[in-house]
Amino acid sequence: MSSILDKAKAIEGYIIDFRRDLHEHPELSGQEIRTQGRIMEELDKLGIPYEKAGNASVIATLKGEKSGKTVALRGDTDALPMQEQSGVEYASKNPGVFHGCGHDAHAAMLLGAAKVLSDMKADIAGEVRFFFQEGEETFSGAKKIVEAGGMDGVDAVFGMHGMPFFGNEILETGEYDMTPGYRMAGCDTIYVKFEGVSGHGSAPNLAKDTVHPACLFVTDLQGIATKNVDPQQPIVLSVGRIAGGTKANIISKYSEVDISMRYFDQKVRETVHEAIKRHAKAIADAYEIKVDVVIEESALSLYNDEEITSIAQNSAIKIFGEGKRKTLPRFMGSEDMPYYFQHAKGAYAFLGYYNKEKDSVYFPHHEKYKIDEDMLKFGTALHVQFALDFLAEK
């Protein structure tokens, strides 16, 4: 049995209590002020220096007794605008706000890692940074950590997320996924606005309608995915909103189409961006109207570096044992972790919490979401083991 896992087990009650405290007092993205305060209280007790970042983030730094590289560990802290229906005794006391994605667990595991490592300075060859990050759900928090200098001088970065299953693969408590390459999709929101000339519904020839061209554009959109993109490359284009007009007998001057786009490969992303602009303009030109396309970057695709993932996989074997690693399908959901990967190589793991006996079977963002808290010691130990193993690498 891993000595690091033993150390995590020794403080398991502390990790669970902290996680439950955050769970009872969830806060939305960018508003995690109480959460930030609680984290700083615990860091003060541990004697780990820190600084505030962004609206409600914390960057803590633990230097070992030996010089060396710098590794960063990340845990997010924000909750969701949902009403909790999990039935747990420590349910949210904040109506309409719920830790339904497990960020309370992520923050608690990272704090647990800080607590374990604070007693191991003699074993740390370098520096460990702990990113308690706000605003993952809005893809804003990682940027705030970077802007505050959190990634300056960092050689590798590591993060994780609880997961019960994906595709046909169940990820039970005590199992994990750690796979190199693309693991999560990038996400863009694309706003297309057509502008014509309003007029009376009885005389459309005297106006320039936008509803009809907008509808043609929507039906044309999937042709971009099928005719411009390598079929081996996943791409998702979903129209979540289409709006135009004010009354049945008024020709609509404006029509708007809002598109959510998911992708993995950067070249595919660029190809689709250009194709959307091209198709929108062609349709607008055909109907003698104007069109404006605005592309809002939400998150980048997440790519696990092979070298860092290999180190993390070896760390995971020490914690979980042999035969506990599974390979989930690539996930079309998005994360802001890749913004750290722009500044240093990194890896991201999925930790299993599926436990039918405890009713820990719900996917994140479900109103009955609950984790198996046995997961917490594994995540804490994995953070610690990876940090030590990476810093020991020459």
CSV table of C-alpha atoms in Angstrom, one decimal:
chain,number,residue,atom,x,y,z
A,1,MET,CA,0.0,0.0,0.0
A,2,SER,CA,1.2,3.5,-0.9
A,3,SER,CA,2.7,5.4,2.0
A,4,ILE,CA,1.2,8.6,0.4
A,5,LEU,CA,-2.3,7.0,0.3
A,6,ASP,CA,-1.8,6.1,4.0
A,7,LYS,CA,-1.1,9.8,4.7
A,8,ALA,CA,-4.3,10.8,2.8
A,9,LYS,CA,-6.3,8.2,4.7
A,10,ALA,CA,-5.0,9.6,8.0
A,11,ILE,CA,-6.6,13.0,7.2
A,12,GLU,CA,-9.6,11.7,5.4
A,13,GLY,CA,-12.0,13.0,8.0
A,14,TYR,CA,-10.5,16.5,7.6
A,15,ILE,CA,-10.9,16.4,3.8
A,16,ILE,CA,-14.5,15.2,4.0
A,17,ASP,CA,-15.5,17.8,6.6
A,18,PHE,CA,-14.0,20.6,4.5
A,19,ARG,CA,-15.7,19.3,1.4
A,20,ARG,CA,-19.1,19.2,3.2
A,21,ASP,CA,-18.6,22.7,4.5
A,22,LEU,CA,-18.1,24.0,1.0
A,23,HIS,CA,-21.1,21.8,-0.2
A,24,GLU,CA,-23.4,23.5,2.4
A,25,HIS,CA,-22.3,26.9,1.3
A,26,PRO,CA,-22.0,26.9,-2.5
A,27,GLU,CA,-21.2,30.0,-4.5
A,28,LEU,CA,-21.5,30.8,-8.1
A,29,SER,CA,-18.6,31.6,-10.5
A,30,GLY,CA,-16.7,34.6,-9.5
A,31,GLN,CA,-18.6,35.0,-6.3
A,32,GLU,CA,-16.7,32.4,-4.2
A,33,ILE,CA,-15.7,34.8,-1.5
A,34,ARG,CA,-16.7,32.7,1.5
A,35,THR,CA,-15.0,29.7,-0.1
A,36,GLN,CA,-11.8,31.7,-0.7
A,37,GLY,CA,-11.9,32.8,3.0
A,38,ARG,CA,-12.2,29.2,4.2
A,39,ILE,CA,-9.3,28.1,2.1
A,40,MET,CA,-7.1,30.9,3.3
A,41,GLU,CA,-8.1,30.1,6.9
A,42,GLU,CA,-6.8,26.5,6.4
A,43,LEU,CA,-3.7,27.6,4.6
A,44,ASP,CA,-2.9,29.9,7.5
A,45,LYS,CA,-3.2,27.0,9.9
A,46,LEU,CA,-0.8,25.0,7.7
A,47,GLY,CA,1.7,27.8,7.4
A,48,ILE,CA,1.5,27.8,3.7
A,49,PRO,CA,1.9,31.3,2.1
A,50,TYR,CA,-0.6,32.4,-0.5
A,51,GLU,CA,-1.9,35.4,-2.4
A,52,LYS,CA,-5.4,36.2,-3.7
A,53,ALA,CA,-6.0,36.2,-7.5
A,54,GLY,CA,-8.9,37.4,-9.6
A,55,ASN,CA,-12.2,37.9,-7.8
A,56,ALA,CA,-12.1,34.8,-5.5
A,57,SER,CA,-9.1,32.6,-6.3
A,58,VAL,CA,-6.1,31.7,-4.2
A,59,ILE,CA,-2.5,30.8,-5.3
A,60,ALA,CA,-0.6,29.0,-2.5
A,61,THR,CA,3.1,28.2,-2.7
A,62,LEU,CA,5.0,25.5,-0.8
A,63,LYS,CA,8.8,25.4,-1.2
A,64,GLY,CA,10.7,22.3,-0.4
A,65,GLU,CA,14.0,22.2,1.4
A,66,LYS,CA,15.8,21.4,-1.9
A,67,SER,CA,15.9,23.5,-5.0
A,68,GLY,CA,14.3,22.2,-8.2
A,69,LYS,CA,11.5,22.5,-10.7
A,70,THR,CA,8.0,24.0,-10.1
A,71,VAL,CA,4.8,22.0,-10.4
A,72,ALA,CA,1.2,23.4,-10.1
A,73,LEU,CA,-1.8,21.5,-8.9
A,74,ARG,CA,-5.3,22.8,-9.6
A,75,GLY,CA,-8.7,22.5,-8.0
A,76,ASP,CA,-11.8,24.6,-9.0
A,77,THR,CA,-14.3,26.0,-6.4
A,78,ASP,CA,-17.5,27.3,-8.1
A,79,ALA,CA,-21.0,25.8,-7.9
A,80,LEU,CA,-23.9,25.7,-10.3
A,81,PRO,CA,-27.2,27.7,-10.5
A,82,MET,CA,-29.3,24.6,-9.7
A,83,GLN,CA,-31.6,23.5,-6.9
A,84,GLU,CA,-30.1,20.5,-5.1
A,85,GLN,CA,-32.2,17.3,-4.9
A,86,SER,CA,-29.4,14.9,-3.7
A,87,GLY,CA,-31.0,14.2,-0.3
A,88,VAL,CA,-27.7,14.4,1.6
A,89,GLU,CA,-27.8,15.7,5.2
A,90,TYR,CA,-25.2,18.5,4.3
A,91,ALA,CA,-27.2,19.8,1.3
A,92,SER,CA,-26.9,23.3,0.1
A,93,LYS,CA,-28.2,26.1,2.4
A,94,ASN,CA,-28.1,28.5,-0.5
A,95,PRO,CA,-31.4,28.1,-2.5
A,96,GLY,CA,-30.8,27.7,-6.2
A,97,VAL,CA,-27.1,27.1,-5.9
A,98,PHE,CA,-25.6,23.6,-5.8
A,99,HIS,CA,-22.2,21.9,-6.0
A,100,GLY,CA,-23.6,19.7,-8.7
A,101,CYS,CA,-20.3,19.3,-10.5
A,102,GLY,CA,-18.1,18.3,-7.6
A,103,HIS,CA,-15.9,21.4,-7.4
A,104,ASP,CA,-16.3,21.2,-3.6
A,105,ALA,CA,-14.6,17.8,-3.8
A,106,HIS,CA,-11.8,19.1,-6.1
A,107,ALA,CA,-11.0,22.0,-3.7
A,108,ALA,CA,-11.1,19.7,-0.7
A,109,MET,CA,-8.7,17.2,-2.4
A,110,LEU,CA,-6.3,20.0,-3.3
A,111,LEU,CA,-6.4,21.3,0.3
A,112,GLY,CA,-5.8,17.8,1.5
A,113,ALA,CA,-2.8,17.5,-0.7
A,114,ALA,CA,-1.4,20.8,0.6
A,115,LYS,CA,-1.9,19.5,4.2
A,116,VAL,CA,0.0,16.3,3.4
A,117,LEU,CA,2.8,18.1,1.5
A,118,SER,CA,3.2,20.7,4.3
A,119,ASP,CA,4.7,17.9,6.5
A,120,MET,CA,6.9,16.7,3.7
A,121,LYS,CA,9.1,19.7,2.9
A,122,ALA,CA,12.3,17.6,3.2
A,123,ASP,CA,10.9,15.3,0.3
A,124,ILE,CA,10.1,18.2,-2.0
A,125,ALA,CA,12.8,19.0,-4.5
A,126,GLY,CA,11.5,22.4,-5.8
A,127,GLU,CA,8.2,24.2,-5.4
A,128,VAL,CA,4.5,23.2,-5.4
A,129,ARG,CA,1.8,25.7,-6.3
A,130,PHE,CA,-1.8,25.1,-5.4
A,131,PHE,CA,-4.4,26.9,-7.6
A,132,PHE,CA,-7.8,27.2,-5.8
A,133,GLN,CA,-9.6,28.5,-8.9
A,134,GLU,CA,-12.8,30.3,-9.2
A,135,GLY,CA,-15.1,30.4,-12.3
A,136,GLU,CA,-14.4,27.1,-14.1
A,137,GLU,CA,-18.1,26.9,-15.2
A,138,THR,CA,-17.7,30.3,-16.9
A,139,PHE,CA,-14.3,29.4,-18.4
A,140,SER,CA,-12.9,32.5,-16.7
A,141,GLY,CA,-11.0,31.4,-13.6
A,142,ALA,CA,-7.9,29.8,-15.2
A,143,LYS,CA,-7.2,33.1,-17.1
A,144,LYS,CA,-7.3,35.0,-13.8
A,145,ILE,CA,-4.7,32.7,-12.3
A,146,VAL,CA,-2.5,33.1,-15.3
A,147,GLU,CA,-2.9,36.9,-15.3
A,148,ALA,CA,-1.9,36.9,-11.6
A,149,GLY,CA,1.4,35.2,-12.5
A,150,GLY,CA,0.4,31.8,-11.2
A,151,MET,CA,2.0,30.0,-14.2
A,152,ASP,CA,5.2,32.0,-14.2
A,153,GLY,CA,8.1,29.5,-14.0
A,154,VAL,CA,5.8,26.5,-13.8
A,155,ASP,CA,7.2,23.3,-15.4
A,156,ALA,CA,4.1,21.1,-15.3
A,157,VAL,CA,0.5,21.4,-14.2
A,158,PHE,CA,-2.0,18.7,-13.1
A,159,GLY,CA,-5.7,18.6,-12.4
A,160,MET,CA,-8.6,16.2,-12.1
A,161,HIS,CA,-12.3,15.8,-12.1
A,162,GLY,CA,-14.7,13.3,-10.6
A,163,MET,CA,-16.6,11.2,-13.1
A,164,PRO,CA,-19.1,8.3,-12.7
A,165,PHE,CA,-19.1,7.0,-16.3
A,166,PHE,CA,-18.9,8.1,-19.9
A,167,GLY,CA,-20.0,6.2,-23.0
A,168,ASN,CA,-20.3,2.6,-22.0
A,169,GLU,CA,-17.5,2.8,-19.4
A,170,ILE,CA,-18.3,3.0,-15.7
A,171,LEU,CA,-15.7,4.6,-13.5
A,172,GLU,CA,-16.2,3.1,-10.1
A,173,THR,CA,-14.6,4.6,-6.9
A,174,GLY,CA,-11.0,3.5,-6.9
A,175,GLU,CA,-10.7,3.6,-10.7
A,176,TYR,CA,-9.4,6.4,-12.9
A,177,ASP,CA,-8.8,7.5,-16.5
A,178,MET,CA,-5.5,9.0,-17.4
A,179,THR,CA,-4.9,9.0,-21.2
A,180,PRO,CA,-2.6,11.1,-23.4
A,181,GLY,CA,-3.9,13.2,-26.3
A,182,TYR,CA,-7.2,15.0,-26.7
A,183,ARG,CA,-9.5,14.3,-23.8
A,184,MET,CA,-12.1,17.2,-23.8
A,185,ALA,CA,-13.5,19.4,-26.5
A,186,GLY,CA,-12.9,23.1,-27.0
A,187,CYS,CA,-16.1,25.2,-27.1
A,188,ASP,CA,-16.9,28.4,-29.0
A,189,THR,CA,-20.2,30.3,-29.1
A,190,ILE,CA,-20.9,31.8,-32.5
A,191,TYR,CA,-23.4,34.7,-33.0
A,192,VAL,CA,-24.7,35.3,-36.5
A,193,LYS,CA,-26.9,38.3,-37.1
A,194,PHE,CA,-28.6,39.0,-40.4
A,195,GLU,CA,-29.8,42.6,-41.2
A,196,GLY,CA,-32.3,43.4,-43.9
A,197,VAL,CA,-35.0,46.0,-44.5
A,198,SER,CA,-38.3,45.9,-42.7
A,199,GLY,CA,-41.7,46.2,-44.5
A,200,HIS,CA,-45.3,45.1,-44.6
A,201,GLY,CA,-46.0,41.4,-44.9
A,202,SER,CA,-48.3,42.0,-47.9
A,203,ALA,CA,-45.4,43.4,-49.9
A,204,PRO,CA,-42.3,41.4,-49.2
A,205,ASN,CA,-40.8,42.6,-52.5
A,206,LEU,CA,-40.5,46.0,-51.0
A,207,ALA,CA,-38.5,44.8,-48.1
A,208,LYS,CA,-35.5,42.5,-47.4
A,209,ASP,CA,-36.5,39.6,-45.2
A,210,THR,CA,-34.0,38.0,-42.9
A,211,VAL,CA,-36.0,35.1,-41.4
A,212,HIS,CA,-36.0,33.0,-44.6
A,213,PRO,CA,-32.2,33.4,-45.1
A,214,ALA,CA,-31.5,32.7,-41.4
A,215,CYS,CA,-33.5,29.4,-41.7
A,216,LEU,CA,-31.6,28.5,-44.9
A,217,PHE,CA,-28.4,29.1,-43.0
A,218,VAL,CA,-29.4,26.9,-40.1
A,219,THR,CA,-30.3,24.0,-42.5
A,220,ASP,CA,-27.0,24.6,-44.4
A,221,LEU,CA,-24.9,24.6,-41.2
A,222,GLN,CA,-24.6,20.8,-40.9
A,223,GLY,CA,-23.2,20.7,-44.5
A,224,ILE,CA,-20.2,22.5,-43.1
A,225,ALA,CA,-19.5,19.6,-40.8
A,226,THR,CA,-20.0,17.0,-43.4
A,227,LYS,CA,-18.4,18.6,-46.4
A,228,ASN,CA,-15.5,20.7,-45.0
A,229,VAL,CA,-14.2,18.5,-42.1
A,230,ASP,CA,-12.4,15.2,-42.1
A,231,PRO,CA,-15.0,12.6,-40.9
A,232,GLN,CA,-12.4,11.2,-38.5
A,233,GLN,CA,-12.4,14.5,-36.7
A,234,PRO,CA,-15.3,15.1,-34.3
A,235,ILE,CA,-17.2,18.4,-34.6
A,236,VAL,CA,-20.5,19.4,-33.1
A,237,LEU,CA,-22.5,22.4,-34.3
A,238,SER,CA,-25.7,23.0,-32.3
A,239,VAL,CA,-28.1,25.9,-32.9
A,240,GLY,CA,-29.4,26.8,-29.5
A,241,ARG,CA,-31.3,29.9,-30.3
A,242,ILE,CA,-32.8,31.5,-33.4
A,243,ALA,CA,-34.8,34.7,-33.2
A,244,GLY,CA,-36.3,37.1,-35.7
A,245,GLY,CA,-39.2,39.4,-36.1
A,246,THR,CA,-41.8,41.1,-33.9
A,247,LYS,CA,-45.1,40.4,-35.6
A,248,ALA,CA,-46.6,38.2,-38.3
A,249,ASN,CA,-47.3,41.0,-40.8
A,250,ILE,CA,-43.9,42.8,-40.4
A,251,ILE,CA,-41.0,41.7,-42.5
A,252,SER,CA,-38.2,41.1,-40.1
A,253,LYS,CA,-35.2,43.5,-40.4
A,254,TYR,CA,-33.1,41.3,-38.0
A,255,SER,CA,-32.7,37.6,-37.4
A,256,GLU,CA,-30.2,36.0,-35.1
A,257,VAL,CA,-28.7,32.5,-34.9
A,258,ASP,CA,-26.7,31.4,-31.9
A,259,ILE,CA,-24.5,28.4,-32.4
A,260,SER,CA,-22.6,26.3,-29.9
A,261,MET,CA,-19.5,24.6,-31.4
A,262,ARG,CA,-17.4,21.7,-29.9
A,263,TYR,CA,-14.2,20.5,-31.4
A,264,PHE,CA,-10.8,18.9,-30.6
A,265,ASP,CA,-8.4,19.8,-33.4
A,266,GLN,CA,-7.3,23.5,-33.8
A,267,LYS,CA,-7.1,23.2,-37.6
A,268,VAL,CA,-10.7,21.9,-37.7
A,269,ARG,CA,-11.8,24.8,-35.5
A,270,GLU,CA,-10.2,27.3,-37.9
A,271,THR,CA,-11.7,25.6,-40.9
A,272,VAL,CA,-15.2,25.6,-39.5
A,273,HIS,CA,-14.9,29.3,-38.3
A,274,GLU,CA,-14.0,30.3,-41.9
A,275,ALA,CA,-16.7,28.1,-43.4
A,276,ILE,CA,-19.4,29.6,-41.2
A,277,LYS,CA,-18.4,33.1,-42.2
A,278,ARG,CA,-18.3,32.1,-45.8
A,279,HIS,CA,-21.7,30.4,-45.9
A,280,ALA,CA,-23.3,33.2,-43.9
A,281,LYS,CA,-22.0,35.8,-46.3
A,282,ALA,CA,-23.0,33.8,-49.4
A,283,ILE,CA,-26.6,33.5,-48.2
A,284,ALA,CA,-26.7,37.1,-47.2
A,285,ASP,CA,-25.4,38.2,-50.6
A,286,ALA,CA,-27.9,36.0,-52.3
A,287,TYR,CA,-30.7,37.8,-50.6
A,288,GLU,CA,-29.1,41.2,-50.7
A,289,ILE,CA,-28.9,41.6,-47.0
A,290,LYS,CA,-26.0,42.1,-44.5
A,291,VAL,CA,-24.6,39.6,-42.0
A,292,ASP,CA,-22.3,39.9,-39.0
A,293,VAL,CA,-20.5,36.9,-37.5
A,294,VAL,CA,-19.1,37.1,-34.0
A,295,ILE,CA,-17.0,34.2,-32.6
A,296,GLU,CA,-16.7,34.1,-28.8
A,297,GLU,CA,-14.1,31.7,-27.5
A,298,SER,CA,-15.3,29.8,-24.5
A,299,ALA,CA,-12.7,27.1,-23.9
A,300,LEU,CA,-9.8,25.4,-25.7
A,301,SER,CA,-9.7,21.7,-26.3
A,302,LEU,CA,-7.8,19.8,-23.6
A,303,TYR,CA,-4.7,17.9,-24.7
A,304,ASN,CA,-2.8,15.7,-22.2
A,305,ASP,CA,0.9,15.8,-22.8
A,306,GLU,CA,2.4,12.4,-23.3
A,307,GLU,CA,5.4,12.9,-21.1
A,308,ILE,CA,3.5,14.4,-18.2
A,309,THR,CA,0.7,11.9,-18.5
A,310,SER,CA,3.2,9.0,-18.4
A,311,ILE,CA,4.6,10.4,-15.1
A,312,ALA,CA,1.1,10.8,-13.8
A,313,GLN,CA,0.1,7.3,-14.8
A,314,ASN,CA,3.0,5.9,-12.9
A,315,SER,CA,2.0,8.0,-9.9
A,316,ALA,CA,-1.5,6.6,-10.2
A,317,ILE,CA,-0.4,3.0,-10.1
A,318,LYS,CA,1.3,3.8,-6.7
A,319,ILE,CA,-2.0,5.1,-5.4
A,320,PHE,CA,-4.7,3.0,-7.0
A,321,GLY,CA,-2.7,-0.2,-7.7
A,322,GLU,CA,-2.5,-2.2,-10.9
A,323,GLY,CA,-5.5,-2.7,-13.1
A,324,LYS,CA,-7.5,0.3,-12.0
A,325,ARG,CA,-6.9,2.5,-15.0
A,326,LYS,CA,-9.6,2.7,-17.7
A,327,THR,CA,-9.8,4.6,-20.9
A,328,LEU,CA,-12.9,6.6,-21.3
A,329,PRO,CA,-14.0,7.9,-24.8
A,330,ARG,CA,-13.1,11.5,-25.5
A,331,PHE,CA,-15.5,13.9,-23.9
A,332,MET,CA,-17.3,16.6,-25.9
A,333,GLY,CA,-17.7,18.7,-22.7
A,334,SER,CA,-15.3,21.5,-22.0
A,335,GLU,CA,-13.0,22.8,-19.3
A,336,ASP,CA,-10.8,25.9,-18.8
A,337,MET,CA,-7.8,23.7,-17.7
A,338,PRO,CA,-6.3,24.0,-21.2
A,339,TYR,CA,-5.4,27.7,-20.5
A,340,TYR,CA,-2.8,26.4,-18.1
A,341,PHE,CA,-1.5,24.0,-20.7
A,342,GLN,CA,-0.7,27.0,-23.0
A,343,HIS,CA,2.0,27.9,-20.5
A,344,ALA,CA,3.3,24.5,-19.4
A,345,LYS,CA,2.9,20.9,-20.2
A,346,GLY,CA,0.2,19.2,-18.2
A,347,ALA,CA,-2.2,16.3,-17.6
A,348,TYR,CA,-5.8,15.9,-16.5
A,349,ALA,CA,-7.3,12.9,-14.9
A,350,PHE,CA,-10.9,11.6,-14.3
A,351,LEU,CA,-11.5,10.0,-10.9
A,352,GLY,CA,-14.3,7.5,-10.5
A,353,TYR,CA,-17.0,8.0,-7.9
A,354,TYR,CA,-19.6,5.5,-9.2
A,355,ASN,CA,-21.1,3.5,-6.3
A,356,LYS,CA,-24.5,2.1,-6.8
A,357,GLU,CA,-25.0,1.2,-3.1
A,358,LYS,CA,-24.4,4.9,-2.2
A,359,ASP,CA,-26.6,6.1,-5.1
A,360,SER,CA,-23.5,7.9,-6.4
A,361,VAL,CA,-24.6,7.2,-10.0
A,362,TYR,CA,-25.4,10.6,-11.4
A,363,PHE,CA,-23.5,12.5,-14.1
A,364,PRO,CA,-22.3,16.0,-13.2
A,365,HIS,CA,-25.0,18.8,-13.5
A,366,HIS,CA,-27.8,16.4,-12.4
A,367,GLU,CA,-30.0,17.7,-9.6
A,368,LYS,CA,-29.5,14.4,-7.7
A,369,TYR,CA,-25.7,14.5,-8.2
A,370,LYS,CA,-23.7,13.1,-5.3
A,371,ILE,CA,-20.2,11.7,-5.1
A,372,ASP,CA,-18.9,8.7,-3.2
A,373,GLU,CA,-16.6,10.5,-0.7
A,374,ASP,CA,-14.3,7.5,-0.7
A,375,MET,CA,-12.9,9.1,-3.8
A,376,LEU,CA,-11.5,12.0,-1.9
A,377,LYS,CA,-8.5,10.2,-0.4
A,378,PHE,CA,-7.5,8.9,-3.8
A,379,GLY,CA,-7.5,12.3,-5.4
A,380,THR,CA,-5.6,13.9,-2.5
A,381,ALA,CA,-3.0,11.1,-2.7
A,382,LEU,CA,-2.7,11.4,-6.5
A,383,HIS,CA,-2.0,15.1,-6.3
A,384,VAL,CA,0.7,14.5,-3.7
A,385,GLN,CA,2.3,11.6,-5.5
A,386,PHE,CA,2.4,13.3,-8.9
A,387,ALA,CA,3.9,16.4,-7.4
A,388,LEU,CA,6.7,14.4,-5.7
A,389,ASP,CA,7.3,12.2,-8.7
A,390,PHE,CA,7.5,15.1,-11.2
A,391,LEU,CA,9.8,17.1,-9.0
A,392,ALA,CA,12.0,14.0,-8.6
A,393,GLU,CA,12.4,13.6,-12.4
A,394,LYS,CA,15.7,14.8,-13.7
